[in-house]
Coordinates of C-alpha atoms in Angstrom, one line a residue:
M1 CA 0.2 23.3 26.6
K2 CA 1.0 19.7 27.4
K3 CA 4.4 18.7 26.0
S4 CA 4.5 15.3 24.1
V5 CA 7.1 12.6 24.7
A6 CA 9.8 12.8 21.9
L7 CA 9.9 9.9 19.5
D8 CA 13.5 8.7 19.0
I9 CA 13.5 7.3 15.5
D10 CA 17.3 6.6 15.4
A11 CA 17.0 4.5 18.6
I12 CA 14.4 2.4 16.9
I13 CA 16.2 1.8 13.6
D14 CA 19.6 1.4 15.3
D15 CA 18.3 -1.4 17.6
P16 CA 19.2 -4.7 16.0
G17 CA 16.2 -6.2 17.8
T18 CA 13.9 -4.1 15.7
R19 CA 13.2 -6.3 12.7
I20 CA 9.9 -4.9 11.4
I21 CA 8.5 -1.4 11.3
V22 CA 4.9 -1.0 10.1
C23 CA 3.8 2.5 9.0
C24 CA 0.0 2.9 9.2
G25 CA -2.4 5.8 9.0
A26 CA -5.1 7.4 6.9
G27 CA -4.7 7.8 3.2
G28 CA -2.7 10.7 1.9
V29 CA -0.7 11.5 5.0
G30 CA 2.7 10.5 3.7
K31 CA 3.0 6.9 4.8
T32 CA 4.9 5.9 1.7
T33 CA 7.4 8.7 1.9
T34 CA 7.9 8.0 5.6
A35 CA 8.5 4.3 5.0
A36 CA 11.0 5.1 2.2
A37 CA 12.8 7.7 4.3
L38 CA 13.1 5.3 7.3
G39 CA 14.5 2.6 5.0
L40 CA 17.1 4.9 3.5
R41 CA 18.2 6.3 6.9
A42 CA 18.4 2.7 8.3
A43 CA 20.5 1.6 5.4
E44 CA 22.8 4.6 5.8
R45 CA 23.2 3.7 9.4
G46 CA 24.3 0.1 8.6
R47 CA 21.1 -1.9 8.4
C48 CA 20.1 -4.2 5.5
A49 CA 16.6 -2.9 5.0
V50 CA 13.8 -3.6 2.6
V51 CA 10.7 -1.4 2.1
L52 CA 7.5 -3.2 1.1
T53 CA 4.9 -0.9 -0.2
V54 CA 1.3 -1.8 -1.2
D55 CA 0.4 1.6 -2.4
P56 CA -0.5 1.4 -6.1
A57 CA 1.0 4.9 -6.7
R58 CA 4.5 4.9 -8.1
R59 CA 5.8 7.6 -5.8
L60 CA 8.2 5.3 -4.0
A61 CA 9.9 4.0 -7.1
Q62 CA 10.2 7.5 -8.5
S63 CA 11.7 8.9 -5.3
M64 CA 14.3 6.1 -5.3
G65 CA 15.3 6.7 -8.8
L66 CA 13.8 3.4 -10.1
T67 CA 11.7 3.2 -13.2
E68 CA 9.4 0.7 -11.5
L69 CA 8.9 -1.6 -8.5
D70 CA 7.5 -5.1 -8.6
N71 CA 7.1 -8.2 -6.5
T72 CA 10.9 -8.7 -6.3
P73 CA 13.0 -6.6 -3.9
R74 CA 15.3 -4.3 -5.9
L75 CA 18.6 -2.8 -4.6
V76 CA 18.3 0.9 -4.3
S77 CA 21.5 2.0 -2.5
E78 CA 24.4 0.8 -0.5
S79 CA 26.3 2.7 2.2
P80 CA 30.0 2.6 3.1
D81 CA 29.1 1.0 6.4
G82 CA 27.7 -2.1 4.6
G83 CA 24.1 -1.0 4.9
Q84 CA 21.7 -1.7 2.0
L85 CA 18.3 -0.5 0.9
Y86 CA 16.0 -2.7 -1.1
A87 CA 12.4 -1.8 -2.2
M88 CA 9.5 -3.7 -3.7
M89 CA 5.8 -3.1 -4.5
L90 CA 3.3 -5.8 -3.7
D91 CA 1.9 -7.6 -6.7
M92 CA -1.3 -9.0 -5.2
K93 CA -2.0 -11.6 -7.9
R94 CA 1.6 -12.7 -8.4
T95 CA 2.0 -13.3 -4.6
F96 CA -1.2 -15.4 -4.6
D97 CA 0.2 -17.4 -7.6
E98 CA 3.5 -17.9 -5.8
I99 CA 1.7 -19.3 -2.8
I100 CA -0.3 -21.8 -4.9
E101 CA 2.8 -22.9 -6.8
A102 CA 4.8 -23.4 -3.6
H103 CA 2.2 -25.3 -1.6
A104 CA 0.4 -27.4 -4.2
D105 CA 1.6 -30.2 -6.4
P106 CA 2.1 -29.2 -10.0
E107 CA -1.2 -30.7 -11.3
R108 CA -3.3 -29.2 -8.4
A109 CA -1.5 -25.9 -8.9
R110 CA -2.4 -26.0 -12.7
Q111 CA -6.0 -26.6 -11.9
I112 CA -6.2 -23.7 -9.4
L113 CA -4.3 -21.2 -11.5
S114 CA -6.4 -21.8 -14.6
N115 CA -9.7 -21.8 -12.8
P116 CA -11.8 -18.7 -13.5
F117 CA -12.9 -18.4 -9.9
Y118 CA -9.3 -18.3 -8.7
Q119 CA -8.5 -15.7 -11.3
S120 CA -11.3 -13.5 -10.0
L121 CA -10.5 -14.2 -6.3
S122 CA -6.8 -13.5 -6.7
S123 CA -7.5 -10.1 -8.3
S124 CA -10.5 -8.6 -6.6
F125 CA -11.8 -10.6 -3.6
A126 CA -12.4 -8.2 -0.7
G127 CA -9.4 -8.4 1.7
T128 CA -7.1 -10.2 -0.8
Q129 CA -4.7 -7.2 -0.9
E130 CA -4.4 -7.0 2.9
Y131 CA -4.0 -10.8 3.2
M132 CA -1.3 -10.9 0.5
A133 CA 0.5 -8.1 2.3
M134 CA 0.6 -10.3 5.4
E135 CA 1.8 -13.2 3.3
K136 CA 4.6 -11.2 1.7
L137 CA 5.7 -9.8 5.0
G138 CA 5.8 -13.4 6.4
Q139 CA 7.9 -14.5 3.4
L140 CA 10.4 -11.6 3.8
R141 CA 10.8 -12.3 7.5
R142 CA 11.2 -16.1 7.0
S143 CA 13.8 -15.6 4.3
D144 CA 16.0 -13.7 6.9
E145 CA 17.8 -11.9 4.0
W146 CA 17.1 -8.5 5.6
D147 CA 17.5 -7.5 9.2
L148 CA 14.9 -4.7 8.9
I149 CA 11.6 -4.8 7.0
I150 CA 9.6 -1.6 6.7
V151 CA 5.9 -2.0 5.6
D152 CA 3.9 0.7 4.0
T153 CA 0.3 -0.5 4.7
P154 CA -2.4 -0.8 2.1
P155 CA -4.4 2.4 1.1
S156 CA -7.7 0.8 2.3
R157 CA -10.6 2.5 4.0
S158 CA -9.0 1.5 7.3
A159 CA -5.3 1.2 7.1
L160 CA -5.5 -1.5 9.8
D161 CA -7.6 -3.8 7.6
F162 CA -4.6 -6.0 7.1
L163 CA -4.8 -6.9 10.8
D164 CA -8.3 -8.4 10.1
A165 CA -7.1 -10.3 7.0
P166 CA -6.5 -13.7 8.7
E167 CA -9.8 -13.6 10.5
R168 CA -11.6 -12.5 7.3
L169 CA -10.0 -15.4 5.4
G170 CA -10.9 -17.8 8.2
R171 CA -14.6 -16.7 8.0
F172 CA -14.6 -17.2 4.3
L173 CA -13.0 -20.7 4.5
D174 CA -15.3 -21.8 7.4
G175 CA -18.4 -20.4 5.7
R176 CA -21.3 -22.8 5.2
F177 CA -21.2 -22.4 1.4
I178 CA -17.5 -23.3 1.3
R179 CA -18.0 -26.4 3.5
L180 CA -20.8 -27.6 1.3
L181 CA -18.6 -27.2 -1.8
T182 CA -15.7 -29.1 -0.2
A183 CA -17.7 -31.9 1.2
P184 CA -18.2 -33.8 -2.1
A185 CA -14.4 -33.7 -2.9
K186 CA -13.7 -35.1 0.6
A187 CA -16.2 -37.9 -0.1
G188 CA -14.2 -38.6 -3.4
G189 CA -15.1 -40.7 -6.5
R190 CA -17.0 -39.9 -9.6
N191 CA -20.2 -39.1 -7.7
A192 CA -18.8 -35.9 -6.3
F193 CA -21.0 -33.6 -8.3
R194 CA -24.1 -35.7 -7.5
L195 CA -23.2 -35.5 -3.9
L196 CA -22.7 -31.7 -4.3
N197 CA -26.3 -31.5 -5.6
A198 CA -27.5 -33.7 -2.8
G199 CA -25.8 -31.5 -0.2
F200 CA -27.2 -28.3 -1.6
G201 CA -30.7 -29.8 -2.2
L202 CA -33.1 -27.3 -3.6
M203 CA -30.5 -24.4 -3.4
A204 CA -28.1 -26.3 -5.7
G205 CA -30.8 -26.9 -8.2
A206 CA -31.8 -23.3 -8.3
M207 CA -28.1 -22.2 -8.6
T208 CA -27.5 -24.6 -11.4
K209 CA -30.5 -23.3 -13.3
L210 CA -29.4 -19.7 -12.6
L211 CA -25.6 -20.1 -13.3
G212 CA -25.4 -23.2 -15.3
A213 CA -23.9 -26.6 -14.4
Q214 CA -20.4 -25.7 -15.8
V215 CA -20.1 -22.6 -13.5
I216 CA -21.1 -24.7 -10.5
K217 CA -18.6 -27.4 -11.5
D218 CA -15.8 -24.8 -11.9
L219 CA -16.6 -23.3 -8.5
Q220 CA -16.6 -26.8 -6.8
T221 CA -13.4 -27.8 -8.6
F222 CA -11.7 -24.5 -7.5
V223 CA -12.7 -24.9 -3.8
S224 CA -11.8 -28.6 -3.8
A225 CA -8.4 -27.9 -5.3
L226 CA -7.7 -25.1 -2.8
D227 CA -8.9 -27.1 0.2
A228 CA -5.5 -28.7 0.7
V229 CA -3.7 -25.3 0.4
F230 CA -6.0 -23.3 2.6
G231 CA -4.9 -24.7 5.9
G232 CA -1.4 -23.4 5.2
F233 CA -2.8 -20.0 4.4
R234 CA -4.5 -19.7 7.7
Q235 CA -1.5 -21.1 9.6
R236 CA 0.9 -18.7 8.0
A237 CA -1.4 -15.7 8.5
E238 CA -1.7 -16.5 12.2
M239 CA 2.1 -16.8 12.5
T240 CA 2.6 -13.4 10.8
Y241 CA -0.1 -11.9 13.1
R242 CA 1.9 -13.2 16.1
L243 CA 5.1 -11.8 14.6
L244 CA 3.4 -8.4 14.5
Q245 CA 2.7 -8.6 18.2
A246 CA 6.3 -9.6 19.0
P247 CA 8.9 -7.3 20.6
G248 CA 10.9 -7.0 17.4
T249 CA 8.0 -5.1 15.7
A250 CA 7.4 -1.4 15.9
F251 CA 4.2 0.3 14.7
L252 CA 4.5 3.9 13.6
V253 CA 1.2 5.7 13.2
V254 CA 1.5 8.4 10.5
A255 CA -0.8 11.5 10.4
A256 CA -1.1 15.0 9.0
P257 CA -1.9 17.8 11.5
E258 CA -5.5 18.0 10.4
R259 CA -8.6 17.1 12.4
D260 CA -9.7 14.0 10.4
A261 CA -6.2 12.6 10.1
M262 CA -5.5 13.1 13.8
R263 CA -8.8 11.5 14.8
E264 CA -7.9 8.5 12.6
A265 CA -4.5 8.4 14.3
S266 CA -6.3 8.2 17.7
Y267 CA -8.3 5.3 16.4
F268 CA -5.2 3.5 15.2
V269 CA -3.5 4.0 18.5
E270 CA -6.5 2.6 20.4
R271 CA -6.9 -0.3 17.9
L272 CA -3.3 -1.3 18.1
A273 CA -3.6 -1.3 21.9
E274 CA -6.6 -3.6 21.7
E275 CA -4.7 -6.0 19.4
R276 CA -1.7 -5.9 21.7
M277 CA 0.5 -4.6 18.9
P278 CA 3.7 -2.7 19.9
L279 CA 3.2 1.0 19.2
A280 CA 6.5 3.0 18.8
G281 CA 4.9 6.4 18.4
L282 CA 3.2 8.9 16.1
V283 CA 4.8 10.7 13.1
V284 CA 3.0 14.0 12.3
N285 CA 3.9 15.0 8.7
R286 CA 3.7 18.3 6.9
V287 CA 3.7 20.5 10.0
H288 CA 3.8 24.2 9.2
M289 CA 6.2 26.5 11.1
A290 CA 5.7 30.2 11.6
P291 CA 8.9 32.1 10.8
A292 CA 8.3 35.1 13.1
T293 CA 6.4 33.9 16.2
A294 CA 6.8 37.3 18.0
L295 CA 4.3 38.8 15.5
S296 CA 0.9 37.3 16.3
A297 CA -1.8 36.7 13.7
A298 CA -4.0 39.4 15.3
R299 CA -1.3 42.1 15.2
S300 CA -0.2 41.1 11.7
A301 CA -3.8 41.3 10.4
A302 CA -4.4 44.6 12.2
A303 CA -1.2 46.2 10.8
A304 CA -2.2 45.0 7.3
E305 CA -5.7 46.5 7.6
D306 CA -4.2 49.8 8.8
L307 CA -1.9 50.0 5.8
E308 CA -4.6 49.1 3.4
S309 CA -7.0 51.7 4.9
R310 CA -4.4 54.4 4.2
G311 CA -3.6 53.0 0.7
E312 CA 0.1 52.6 1.6
H313 CA 2.6 49.8 1.3
E314 CA 0.4 47.3 -0.5
L315 CA 3.2 44.8 -0.8
T316 CA 3.9 45.0 3.0
A317 CA 0.2 44.6 3.7
A318 CA 0.1 41.5 1.5
V319 CA 3.1 40.0 3.3
L320 CA 1.5 40.7 6.7
R321 CA -1.8 39.0 5.5
L322 CA 0.2 35.9 4.5
H323 CA 2.0 35.9 7.8
A324 CA -1.3 36.1 9.7
G325 CA -2.7 33.2 7.6
R326 CA 0.4 31.1 8.4
M327 CA 0.2 31.9 12.1
Q328 CA -3.5 30.9 12.1
L329 CA -2.7 27.6 10.3
T330 CA 0.2 26.9 12.7
A331 CA -2.1 27.5 15.7
R332 CA -4.8 25.3 14.3
E333 CA -2.3 22.4 13.7
S334 CA -0.9 22.9 17.2
R335 CA -4.4 22.5 18.7
E336 CA -4.9 19.3 16.8
R337 CA -1.7 17.9 18.1
E338 CA -2.5 19.0 21.6
H339 CA -5.9 17.2 21.4
F340 CA -4.0 14.0 20.5
V341 CA -1.4 14.4 23.2
S342 CA -4.1 15.0 25.8
A343 CA -5.9 11.8 24.8
H344 CA -2.6 9.8 24.5
P345 CA 0.0 11.4 26.8
T346 CA 2.3 8.4 26.8
V347 CA 2.6 8.1 23.0
P348 CA 5.9 9.5 21.7
V349 CA 5.6 12.0 18.8
A350 CA 7.9 13.1 16.0
Q351 CA 7.1 16.1 13.7
V352 CA 8.2 16.6 10.2
R353 CA 7.9 20.1 8.8
A354 CA 6.1 20.7 5.5
M355 CA 8.5 20.7 2.6
S356 CA 8.4 23.4 -0.1
E357 CA 8.1 20.7 -2.8
D358 CA 7.3 17.0 -3.1
V359 CA 10.0 14.5 -2.5
H360 CA 11.2 13.0 -5.8
D361 CA 14.7 11.7 -5.1
L362 CA 17.0 10.1 -2.5
A363 CA 18.2 13.5 -1.4
G364 CA 14.7 14.4 -0.5
L365 CA 14.1 11.1 1.3
R366 CA 17.4 11.7 3.2
Q367 CA 16.1 15.1 4.3
I368 CA 12.9 13.6 5.5
G369 CA 14.8 11.0 7.5
E370 CA 16.9 13.7 9.2
L371 CA 13.7 15.6 10.1
L372 CA 12.2 12.4 11.5
A373 CA 15.2 11.8 13.7
S374 CA 15.6 15.4 15.0
L375 CA 14.5 15.5 18.7

């Protein structure tokens, strides 16, 4: 069996040069808990850390003893060494609103925020959550209030969708439809809507009949008002993207020891390499350990069958059956890890054993952090 390179978590979080840790992976593999545990361990080792989660579940707040998290970092704990842990949950719409308010004059901001198309875009446009995660990360980094930012990536179909957010936004802004809408505003004057119709030609006439003139006017007003703000969106997204590629960033791929999750982990590792993102290693959560490895699954099952055939020691037979099942599960998980290591022999790996119950407080997060750091 090929042995993996050990992932030294403490070396990562103790390095003052590490400013951003991004936890990514498939849904339901423990990214949120991993991010929170890393944040707590970093704070207790003297770092001023903030955990940014974009998971709509409230597990992070509950495990940190908070009633709720919102778009403002909340102090969770302080350590004797001066370390601090803050946590926050991305509010997608509020982040969008803050950007508009910060980068548009009051009248233009009012027009945008009250526009029905903006209200829809800021709440449900495909990719908005991922883009706003990038925006919030950039804001936190530029503020320089924390020396370590830990990001729990969005629970999207691909947990790396946030890497595509700047490009997706760029395609939206550069689309032919948007260019046609912004052209009249750039021309200026009271003839803007007439110019809009001239630019659209027959398509505009058909859309006006279908949607109504007011809807078209609302859409055109919205795009025109945003036009001055969009350039800053794209520029900041590109800056954050470059920040993610910088040496001070560390990506941790999080997985469960199951076939689909480990395949996703392989995909993430390959995608990060393509994007030239600095991969620190793989965290395998919820690993099951066999308590008595000397007794194999086959021998345990055979002994249970022998006892059952004689009608003796039913309890002992049941325990042997449980042990056989645990050994088989352990072997299956080990094979999945071996497949990953064979495909990616240079990627450092850390394992966290399965807990008997869900993490629901700081003590549980502390224990996860200790398991993460054990080499």
